[in-house]
XYZ file of C-alpha atoms in Angstrom:
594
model
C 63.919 112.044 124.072
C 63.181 109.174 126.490
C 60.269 109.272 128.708
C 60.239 108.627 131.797
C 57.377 107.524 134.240
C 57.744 107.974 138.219
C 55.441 107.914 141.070
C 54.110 111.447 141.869
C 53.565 111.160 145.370
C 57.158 109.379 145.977
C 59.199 112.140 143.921
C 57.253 115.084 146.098
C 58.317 113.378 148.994
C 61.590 113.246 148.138
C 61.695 116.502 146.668
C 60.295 117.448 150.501
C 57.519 119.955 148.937
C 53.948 118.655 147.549
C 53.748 120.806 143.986
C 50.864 121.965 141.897
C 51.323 120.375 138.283
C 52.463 123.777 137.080
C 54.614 124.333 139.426
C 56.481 121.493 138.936
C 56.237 122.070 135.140
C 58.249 125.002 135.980
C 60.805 123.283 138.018
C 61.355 120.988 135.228
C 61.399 123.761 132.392
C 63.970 125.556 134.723
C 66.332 122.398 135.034
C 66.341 121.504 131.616
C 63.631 118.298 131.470
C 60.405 118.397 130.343
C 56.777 117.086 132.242
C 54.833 115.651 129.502
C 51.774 114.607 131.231
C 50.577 114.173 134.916
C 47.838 110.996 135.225
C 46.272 112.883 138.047
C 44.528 115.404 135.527
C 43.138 113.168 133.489
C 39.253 113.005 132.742
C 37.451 110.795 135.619
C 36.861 108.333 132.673
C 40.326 107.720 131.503
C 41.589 107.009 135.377
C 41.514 103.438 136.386
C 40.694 102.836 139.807
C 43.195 102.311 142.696
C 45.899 103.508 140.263
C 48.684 106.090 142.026
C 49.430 109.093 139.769
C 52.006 109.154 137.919
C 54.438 111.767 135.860
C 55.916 111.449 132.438
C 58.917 113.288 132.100
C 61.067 113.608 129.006
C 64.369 114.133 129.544
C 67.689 114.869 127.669
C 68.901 111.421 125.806
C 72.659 111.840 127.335
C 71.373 112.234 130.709
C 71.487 108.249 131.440
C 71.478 109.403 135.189
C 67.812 110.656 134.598
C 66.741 107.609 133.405
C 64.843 106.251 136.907
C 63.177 107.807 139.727
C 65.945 107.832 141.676
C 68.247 109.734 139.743
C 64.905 112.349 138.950
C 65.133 112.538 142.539
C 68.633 113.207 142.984
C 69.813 115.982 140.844
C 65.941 117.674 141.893
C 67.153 117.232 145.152
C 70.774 118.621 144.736
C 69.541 121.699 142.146
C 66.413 122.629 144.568
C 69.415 122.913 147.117
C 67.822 120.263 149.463
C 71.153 118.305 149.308
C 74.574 118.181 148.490
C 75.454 115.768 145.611
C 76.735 112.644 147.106
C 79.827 111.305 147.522
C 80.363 107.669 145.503
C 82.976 105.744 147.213
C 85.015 102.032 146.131
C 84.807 99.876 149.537
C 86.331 96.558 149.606
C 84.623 93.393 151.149
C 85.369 92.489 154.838
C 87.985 89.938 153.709
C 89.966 92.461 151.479
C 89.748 90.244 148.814
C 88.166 91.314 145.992
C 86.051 89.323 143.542
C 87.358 88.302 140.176
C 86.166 88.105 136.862
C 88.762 85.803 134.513
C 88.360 86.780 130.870
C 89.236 84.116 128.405
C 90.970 84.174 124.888
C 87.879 83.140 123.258
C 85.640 86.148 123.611
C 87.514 87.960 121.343
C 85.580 86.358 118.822
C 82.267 87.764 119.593
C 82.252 89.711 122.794
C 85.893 91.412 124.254
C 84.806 93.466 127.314
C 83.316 92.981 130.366
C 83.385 95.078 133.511
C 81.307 94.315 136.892
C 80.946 95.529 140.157
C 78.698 94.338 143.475
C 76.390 96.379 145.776
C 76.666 95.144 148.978
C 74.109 94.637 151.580
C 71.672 96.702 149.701
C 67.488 96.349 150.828
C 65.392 96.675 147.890
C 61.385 97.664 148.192
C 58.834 97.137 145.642
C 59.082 100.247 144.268
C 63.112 100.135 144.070
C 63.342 96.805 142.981
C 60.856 97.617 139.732
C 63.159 101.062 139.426
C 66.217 98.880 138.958
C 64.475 96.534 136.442
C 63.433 99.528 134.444
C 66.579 101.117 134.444
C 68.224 98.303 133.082
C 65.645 98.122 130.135
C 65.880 101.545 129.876
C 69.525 101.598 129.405
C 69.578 98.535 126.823
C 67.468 100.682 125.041
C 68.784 103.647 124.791
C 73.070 103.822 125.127
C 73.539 100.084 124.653
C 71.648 100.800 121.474
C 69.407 97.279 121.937
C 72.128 95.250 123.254
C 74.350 95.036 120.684
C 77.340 97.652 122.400
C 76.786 96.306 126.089
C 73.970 94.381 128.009
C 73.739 93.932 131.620
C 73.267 91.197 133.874
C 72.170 91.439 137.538
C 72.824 88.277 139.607
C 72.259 87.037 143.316
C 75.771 87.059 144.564
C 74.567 84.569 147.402
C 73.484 81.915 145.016
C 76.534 82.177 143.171
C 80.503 81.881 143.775
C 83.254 83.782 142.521
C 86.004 83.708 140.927
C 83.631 83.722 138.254
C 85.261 82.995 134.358
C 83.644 84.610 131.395
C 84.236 82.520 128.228
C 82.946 82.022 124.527
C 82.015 78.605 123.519
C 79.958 76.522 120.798
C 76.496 76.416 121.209
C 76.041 72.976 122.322
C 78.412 73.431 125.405
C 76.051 75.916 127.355
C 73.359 74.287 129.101
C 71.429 75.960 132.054
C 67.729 76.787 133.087
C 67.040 80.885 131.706
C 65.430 82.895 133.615
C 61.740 82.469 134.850
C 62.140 78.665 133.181
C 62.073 75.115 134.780
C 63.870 73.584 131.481
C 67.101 73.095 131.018
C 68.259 74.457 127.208
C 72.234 74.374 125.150
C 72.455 76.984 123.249
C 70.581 76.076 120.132
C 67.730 75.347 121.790
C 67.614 78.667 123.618
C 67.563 80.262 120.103
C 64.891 78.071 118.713
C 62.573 78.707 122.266
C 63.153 82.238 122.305
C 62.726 83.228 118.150
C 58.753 84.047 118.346
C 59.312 85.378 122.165
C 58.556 89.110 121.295
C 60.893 90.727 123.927
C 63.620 88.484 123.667
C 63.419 87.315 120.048
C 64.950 90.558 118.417
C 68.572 90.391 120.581
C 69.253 86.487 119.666
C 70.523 87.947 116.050
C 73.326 89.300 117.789
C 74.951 86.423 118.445
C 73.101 83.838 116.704
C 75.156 83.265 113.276
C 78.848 83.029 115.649
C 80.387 79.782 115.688
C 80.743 80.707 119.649
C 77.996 82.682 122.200
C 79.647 84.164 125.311
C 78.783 83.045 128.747
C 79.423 83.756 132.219
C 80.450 80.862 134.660
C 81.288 81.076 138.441
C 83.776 78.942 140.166
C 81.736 75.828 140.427
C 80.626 75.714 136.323
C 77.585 77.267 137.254
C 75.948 79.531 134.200
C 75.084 83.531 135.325
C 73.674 84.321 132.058
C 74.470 84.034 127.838
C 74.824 87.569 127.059
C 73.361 89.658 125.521
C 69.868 87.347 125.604
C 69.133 86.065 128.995
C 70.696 85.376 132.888
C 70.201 82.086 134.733
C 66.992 81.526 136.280
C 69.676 80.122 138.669
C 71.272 83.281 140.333
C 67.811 85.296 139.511
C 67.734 88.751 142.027
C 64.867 88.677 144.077
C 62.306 91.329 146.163
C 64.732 89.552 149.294
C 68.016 89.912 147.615
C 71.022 91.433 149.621
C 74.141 91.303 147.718
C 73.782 92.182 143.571
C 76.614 90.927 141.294
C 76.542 93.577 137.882
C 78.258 92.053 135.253
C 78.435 93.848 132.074
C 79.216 92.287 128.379
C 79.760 94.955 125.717
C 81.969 94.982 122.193
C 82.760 98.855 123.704
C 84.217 99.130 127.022
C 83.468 102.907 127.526
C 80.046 102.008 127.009
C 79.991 99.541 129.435
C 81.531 101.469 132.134
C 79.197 104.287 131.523
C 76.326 101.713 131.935
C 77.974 100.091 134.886
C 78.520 103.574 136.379
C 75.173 104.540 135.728
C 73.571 101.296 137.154
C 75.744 101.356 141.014
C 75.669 105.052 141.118
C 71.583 104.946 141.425
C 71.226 102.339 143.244
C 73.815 102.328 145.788
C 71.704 104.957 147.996
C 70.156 101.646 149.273
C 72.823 99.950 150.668
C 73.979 99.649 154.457
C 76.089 102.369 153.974
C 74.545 104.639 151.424
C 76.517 105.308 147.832
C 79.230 102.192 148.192
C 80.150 100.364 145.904
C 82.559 97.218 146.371
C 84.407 96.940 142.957
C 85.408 93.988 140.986
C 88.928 92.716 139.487
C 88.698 91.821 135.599
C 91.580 89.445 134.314
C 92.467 89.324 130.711
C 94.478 86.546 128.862
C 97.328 89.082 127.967
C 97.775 89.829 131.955
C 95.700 92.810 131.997
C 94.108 93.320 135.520
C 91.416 96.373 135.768
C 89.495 97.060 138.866
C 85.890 98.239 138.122
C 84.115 100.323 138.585
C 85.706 103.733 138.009
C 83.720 106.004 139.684
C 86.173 108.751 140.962
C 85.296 112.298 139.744
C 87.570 113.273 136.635
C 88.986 116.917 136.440
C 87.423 119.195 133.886
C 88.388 122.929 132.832
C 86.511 125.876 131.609
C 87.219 129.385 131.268
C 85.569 132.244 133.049
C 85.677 134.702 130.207
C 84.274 131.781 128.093
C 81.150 131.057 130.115
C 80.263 134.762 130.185
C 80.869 135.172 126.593
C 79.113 132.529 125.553
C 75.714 133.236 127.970
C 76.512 137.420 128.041
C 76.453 137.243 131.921
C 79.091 139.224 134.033
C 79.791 136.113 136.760
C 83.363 136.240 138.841
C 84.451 132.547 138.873
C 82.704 132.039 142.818
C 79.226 132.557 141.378
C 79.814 129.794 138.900
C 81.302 127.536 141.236
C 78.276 127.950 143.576
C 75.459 127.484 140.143
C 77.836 124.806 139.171
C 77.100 123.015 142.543
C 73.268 123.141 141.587
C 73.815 120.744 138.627
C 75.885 117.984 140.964
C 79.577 119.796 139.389
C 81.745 120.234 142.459
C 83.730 123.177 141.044
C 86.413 125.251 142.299
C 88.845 128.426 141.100
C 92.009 127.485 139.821
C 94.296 128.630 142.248
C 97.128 129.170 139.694
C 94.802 131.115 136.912
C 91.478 132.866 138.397
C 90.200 132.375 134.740
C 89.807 128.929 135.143
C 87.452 126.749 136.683
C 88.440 123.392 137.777
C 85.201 121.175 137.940
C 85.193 117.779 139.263
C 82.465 115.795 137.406
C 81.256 112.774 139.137
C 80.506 109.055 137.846
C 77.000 110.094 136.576
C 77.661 112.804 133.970
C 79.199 111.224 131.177
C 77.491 114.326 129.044
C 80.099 116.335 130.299
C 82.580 116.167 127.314
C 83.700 119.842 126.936
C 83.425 123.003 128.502
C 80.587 124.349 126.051
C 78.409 121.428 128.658
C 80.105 123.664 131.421
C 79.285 126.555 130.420
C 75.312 125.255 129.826
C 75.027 123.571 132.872
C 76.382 127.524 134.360
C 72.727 128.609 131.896
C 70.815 126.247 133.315
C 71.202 126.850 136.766
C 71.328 130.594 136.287
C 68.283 130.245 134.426
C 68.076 130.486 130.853
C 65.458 133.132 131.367
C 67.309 135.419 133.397
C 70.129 135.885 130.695
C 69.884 139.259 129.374
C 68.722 139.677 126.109
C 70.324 141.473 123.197
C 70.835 142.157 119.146
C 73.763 140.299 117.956
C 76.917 142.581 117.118
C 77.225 141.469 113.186
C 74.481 141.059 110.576
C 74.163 138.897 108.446
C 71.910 137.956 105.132
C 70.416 134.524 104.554
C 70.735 133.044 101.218
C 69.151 129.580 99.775
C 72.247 127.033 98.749
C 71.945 127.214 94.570
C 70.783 123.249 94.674
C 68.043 123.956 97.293
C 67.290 127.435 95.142
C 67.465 125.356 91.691
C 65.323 122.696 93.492
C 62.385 125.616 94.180
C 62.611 126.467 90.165
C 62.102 122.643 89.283
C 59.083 122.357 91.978
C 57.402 125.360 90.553
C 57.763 124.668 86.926
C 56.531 121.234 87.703
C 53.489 122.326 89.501
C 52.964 125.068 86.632
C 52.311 122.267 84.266
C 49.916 120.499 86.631
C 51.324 118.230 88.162
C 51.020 117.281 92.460
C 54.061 117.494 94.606
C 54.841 114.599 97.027
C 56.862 113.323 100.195
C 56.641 109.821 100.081
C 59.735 108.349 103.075
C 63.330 107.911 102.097
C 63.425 104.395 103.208
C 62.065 101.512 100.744
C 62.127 97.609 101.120
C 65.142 95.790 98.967
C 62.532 94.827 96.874
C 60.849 97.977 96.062
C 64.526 100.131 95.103
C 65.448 96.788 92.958
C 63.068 94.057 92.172
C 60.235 95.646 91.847
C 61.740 98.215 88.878
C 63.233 95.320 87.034
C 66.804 96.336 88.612
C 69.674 94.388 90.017
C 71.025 95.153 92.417
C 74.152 97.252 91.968
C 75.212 97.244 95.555
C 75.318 101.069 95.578
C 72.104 100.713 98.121
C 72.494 101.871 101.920
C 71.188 99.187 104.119
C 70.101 99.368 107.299
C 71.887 96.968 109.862
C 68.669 96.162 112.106
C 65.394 96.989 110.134
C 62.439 96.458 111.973
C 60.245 95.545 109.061
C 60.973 95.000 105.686
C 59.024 98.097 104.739
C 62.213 99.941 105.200
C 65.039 98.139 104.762
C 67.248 100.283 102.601
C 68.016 104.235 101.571
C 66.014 104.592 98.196
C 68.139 104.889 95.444
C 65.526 105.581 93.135
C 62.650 108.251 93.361
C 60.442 105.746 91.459
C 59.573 103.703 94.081
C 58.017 106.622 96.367
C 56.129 108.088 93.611
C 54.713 105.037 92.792
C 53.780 103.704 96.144
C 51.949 107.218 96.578
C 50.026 106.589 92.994
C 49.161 103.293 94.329
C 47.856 104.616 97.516
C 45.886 106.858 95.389
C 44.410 104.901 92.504
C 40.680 106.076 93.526
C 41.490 109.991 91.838
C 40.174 110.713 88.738
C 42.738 109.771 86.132
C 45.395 111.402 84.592
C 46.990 111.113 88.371
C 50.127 113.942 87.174
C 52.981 113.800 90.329
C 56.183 114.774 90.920
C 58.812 114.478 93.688
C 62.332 116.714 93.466
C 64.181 114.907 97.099
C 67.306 113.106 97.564
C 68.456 109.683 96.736
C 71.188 108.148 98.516
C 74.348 105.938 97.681
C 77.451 104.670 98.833
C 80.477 106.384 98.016
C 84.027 105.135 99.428
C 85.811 108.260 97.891
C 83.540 110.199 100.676
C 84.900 110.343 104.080
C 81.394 109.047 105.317
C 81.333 106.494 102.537
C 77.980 107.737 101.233
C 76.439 110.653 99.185
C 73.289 112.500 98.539
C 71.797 112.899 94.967
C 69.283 115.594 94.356
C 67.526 114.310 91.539
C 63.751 115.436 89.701
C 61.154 112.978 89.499
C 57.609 112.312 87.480
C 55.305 110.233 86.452
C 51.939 110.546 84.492
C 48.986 107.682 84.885
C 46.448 107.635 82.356
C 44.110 105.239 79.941
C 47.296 105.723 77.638
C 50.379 105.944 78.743
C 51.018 109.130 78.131
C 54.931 109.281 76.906
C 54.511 112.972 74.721
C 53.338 114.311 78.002
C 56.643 113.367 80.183
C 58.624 113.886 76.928
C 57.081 117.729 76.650
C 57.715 118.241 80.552
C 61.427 117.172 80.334
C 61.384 120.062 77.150
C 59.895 122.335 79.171
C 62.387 122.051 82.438
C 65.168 121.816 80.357
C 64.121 125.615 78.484
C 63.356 126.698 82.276
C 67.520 125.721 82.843
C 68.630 127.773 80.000
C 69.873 124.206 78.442
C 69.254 123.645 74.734
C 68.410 120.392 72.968
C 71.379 119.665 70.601
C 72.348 116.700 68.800
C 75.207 114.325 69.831
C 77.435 115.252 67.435
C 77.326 118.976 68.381
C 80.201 120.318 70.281
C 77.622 123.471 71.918
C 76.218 122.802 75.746
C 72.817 121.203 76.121
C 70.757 118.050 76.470
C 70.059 115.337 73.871
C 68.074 112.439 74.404
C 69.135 108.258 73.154
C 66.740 105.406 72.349
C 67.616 102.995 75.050
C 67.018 99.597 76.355
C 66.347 99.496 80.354
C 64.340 96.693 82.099
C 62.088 99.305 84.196
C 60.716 100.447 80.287
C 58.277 98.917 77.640
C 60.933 97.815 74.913
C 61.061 100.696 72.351
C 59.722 102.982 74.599
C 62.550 104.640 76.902
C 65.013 107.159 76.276
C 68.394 108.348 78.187
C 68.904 111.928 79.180
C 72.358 112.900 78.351
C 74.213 116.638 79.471
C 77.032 118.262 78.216
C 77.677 120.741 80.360
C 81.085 122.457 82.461
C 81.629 121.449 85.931
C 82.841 123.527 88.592
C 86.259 123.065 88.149
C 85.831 124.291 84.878
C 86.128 120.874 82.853
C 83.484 120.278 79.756
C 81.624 117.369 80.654
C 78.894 114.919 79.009
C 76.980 112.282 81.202
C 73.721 110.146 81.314
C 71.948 111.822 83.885
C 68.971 110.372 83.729
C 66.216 108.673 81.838
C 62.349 108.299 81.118
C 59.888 106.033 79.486
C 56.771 103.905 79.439
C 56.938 101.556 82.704
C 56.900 97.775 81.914
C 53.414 95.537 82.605
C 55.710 93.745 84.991
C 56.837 97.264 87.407
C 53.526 98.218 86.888
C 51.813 94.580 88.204
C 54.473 95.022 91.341
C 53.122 98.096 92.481
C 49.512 96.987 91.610
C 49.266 100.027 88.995
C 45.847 99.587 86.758
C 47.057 101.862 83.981
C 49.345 102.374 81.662
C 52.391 104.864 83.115
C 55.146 107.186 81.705
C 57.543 108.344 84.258
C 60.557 110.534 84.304
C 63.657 110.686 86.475
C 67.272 112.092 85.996
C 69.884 113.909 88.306
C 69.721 117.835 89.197
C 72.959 118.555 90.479
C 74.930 119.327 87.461
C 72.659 121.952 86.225
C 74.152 124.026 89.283
């Protein structure tokens, strides 16, 4: 959940009542957010003189309208019943002309969408002016998931001039000043200045390896920004600014318009005339003219005998409309069915996808605890899944014989899942797109590499060090319709002055009579396990074997697989995880034993 920090004194004002801290704990509890800390109760020592308290609210992630002060302020406002929700309205410029934004042919390459809007006449303060910073950062953080599915620029429309062109060319092409610089920079440059900046230097990958970065120009070649890194020092917004230009970049429109919703529906409330906006025309090369930003109400429906089902209140379809009206829902009775509730949800709840949000938002304002309390109508009996029950069996017998279980993290560097075993890699590996350190840079294949890094971290025990882990692996799979699978697969290791190998070899005997599966040979036709001399680069040559199954499948079929193997590790996986002794791990696959 994303925290967010106002100014105590500001939102009580507001809010037109001066709360104690539980209190407003309450209030927040009641509407669905959650106070995490108020500065002004801190020791003496931890306060820092001259500093204004300050609350720390976490709220909902899909509530992007709760992520300033402003919007805090708002729907406390509007659900306290100190206010109506307000009214958003499109207002054209004095000239009736609207501004234009020409999209060219090129940003398909890298960038397609871009929507923008202006807030006209608007007087910012200190306090709002650092709100609408924040709320941009906020926003690329959190929806625009760090840039790469929109990113917002805010410009000084009175520095600039419009019809402004937004275009995609090579690197060497762009040259302006970036913001809060005196040098001018092209493109490559920018990327070479800004690669050890530590806010700016994790976007430029977005963009970096295209042959083309977008850019925004206005009518006389002037650059507004090179999304998604930085705007022009150029049109910069300052405490003095008057007229903001918003223009959005994004590879998804819908996220972009939910930003650009977001962003105008806040911080109109400062304009000359309060919750304006003056909207913008966007060209595209096939013809295409939208007007942005949308920001009339769309029509939602919910049932009245759903809401009370669902919450096991007795409300006529009035009493919603009226709790509805608490949560900033204009709602109404549907004058053809007096089931139905016809709610018009306004520019800044884009969680409102279905009527199950309806019918919570109906909760919420009601009060979640003033719903009446009962015993559900059917029982029911738990049961474990077989894997996760089979799973239970394995962790006991393994603990029976001694051994420690562990938890080490299902993400692993490259290295560790291949290199670092002696593997190649198979491309079977998740990967993450963005890692933020090469500590976790894939889904672990393998349950070596945990239980290793955990005997690593605890090389200081008396030896033998016996562990086991019994977890998931994970794998790509394009017959799956997420393209990926889950392996529950049994894993130890045993770390001694000798290596060990009768020990694993005994344990693997031991969990196999624990499945009811007997050791045959090959060439028997019966069920059961038998183990093969093999040859893997994780081993000691000579010292590995691979776990074969026959065994029937669900669908009835007779079966026989490798699932799995153990051995003596090499010198060389040992010396990559910094291991001092000699090792003897085991590892094979779970499932079919089901």
């Amino acid at each position: 959940m994303p925290t967010v920090t106002v100014d105590k004194q500001r939102l009580f004002e507001a809010l037109e009542k001066n709360y104690t801290s539980d209190e407003f704990n309450e209030l927040c509890f009641r509407f669905g957010i959650e106070l995490e800390e108020d500065t002004s109760e801190k020791d003496e020592s931890e306060k820092v003189e001259g500093e204004r308290a300050q609350l720390k609210i976490d709220i909902p992630a899909n509530r992007y309208d709760l992520l300033c002060e402003e919007g805090i302020a708002q729907a406390l406002r509007v659900f306290e019943g100190k206010c109506k929700a307000p009214a958003y309205k499109l207002v054209k410029p004095a000239s009736g002309k609207l501004e234009k934004v020409v999209v060219k042919p090129e940003t398909a390459q890298i960038r397609p969408a871009i929507v923008a809007a202006i807030l006209r006449d608007i007087t910012f303060t200190q306090p709002s002016y650092d709100s609408f910073i924040d709320l941009q950062d906020k926003l690329h953080n959190n929806i625009c998931r760090k840039r790469t599915l929109a990113s917002m620029g805010t410009h000084d429309l009175d520095t600039i001039q419009g019809p402004f062109t937004y275009e995609a060319l090579p690197h060497k092409d762009i040259k302006f000043v970036p913001l809060n610089q005196t040098v001018e920079l092209d493109g490559d440059s920018l990327m070479e200045f800004y690669k050890e900046d530590k806010h700016l230097g994790r976007y430029l990958h977005i963009i970096r390896d295209s042959p083309v970065y977008p850019v925004v120009y206005d009518a006389n070649r002037v650059v507004c920004s090179l999304p998604p890194i930085i705007n022009s020092e150029h049109s910069k917004i300052k405490l003095t600014t008057k007229n903001v230009f918003i223009e959005i970049t994004a590879t998804d429109e819908h996220k972009a318009n939910i930003v650009l919703n977001t962003l105008v529906s806040m911080f109109s409330q400062y304009c000359a005339k309060p919750f304006t906006v003056e909207p913008v025309e966007i060209v595209y090369p096939d013809g295409t003219v939208k007007q942005t930003p949308k920001i009339e109400p769309w029509r939602a429906t919910a049932k009245v005998d759903y809401i009370n089902s669902c919450t096991a209140l007795d409300l006529n379809a009035d009493d919603m409309c009226k709790l509805l009206g608490k949560m900033s829902l204009g709602a109404s009775v549907n004058p053809k069915d007096s089931n139905e509730l016809l709610v018009d949800v306004p520019p800044t709840r884009w969680d409102i996808l279905h009527a199950a949000d309806i019918m919570e938002d109906v909760a919420i304002s009601y009060g979640y605890d003033n719903l009446p309390k009962k015993m559900p109508n059917v029982n029911t009996f738990a049961s474990a899944l077989p894997l996760n029950k089979l799973s239970d069996h394995a962790r006991r017998e393994l603990a029976m014989a001694g051994f420690t279980e562990v938890a080490p993290l299902i993400l692993c560097s490259h290295d560790e899942n291949f290199k670092f075993l002696n593997r190649k890699d198979d491309n079977t590996a998740i990967q993450l797109a963005n890692p933020k350190t090469i500590e976790y840079q894939v889904v672990r294949t393998s349950l070596l590499p945990g239980v290793l890094k955990t005997i690593n971290s605890n090389k200081k025990l008396p030896l033998p060090i016996k562990v086991f882990e019994v977890s998931d692996v994970g794998m790509k799979d394009e017959s799956r319709e997420r393209r990926t699978c889950n392996e529950r697969r049994v894993c130890a290791a045993y770390m001694s002055k000798t290596s060990g190998f009768e020990v694993i070899h005994g344990l693997l005997n031991r969990l196999m009579e624990m499945f009811s599966t007997k050791l045959i040979s090959k060439a028997s036709k019966d069920l059961g396990y038998w183990i093969v001399e093999s040859e893997q680069p994780t081993y000691f040559p000579g010292r590995s074997a691979d776990i074969y199954l026959r065994y029937v499948n669900e669908k009835g079929e007779r079966k026989e697989e490798a699932i799995g193997s153990f051995g003596v590790l090499h010198p060389n996986v040992l010396n990559n995880f910094e291991l001092t002794h000699p090792a003897t791990v085991l590892e094979f696959n779970l499932e079919p034993f089901v």
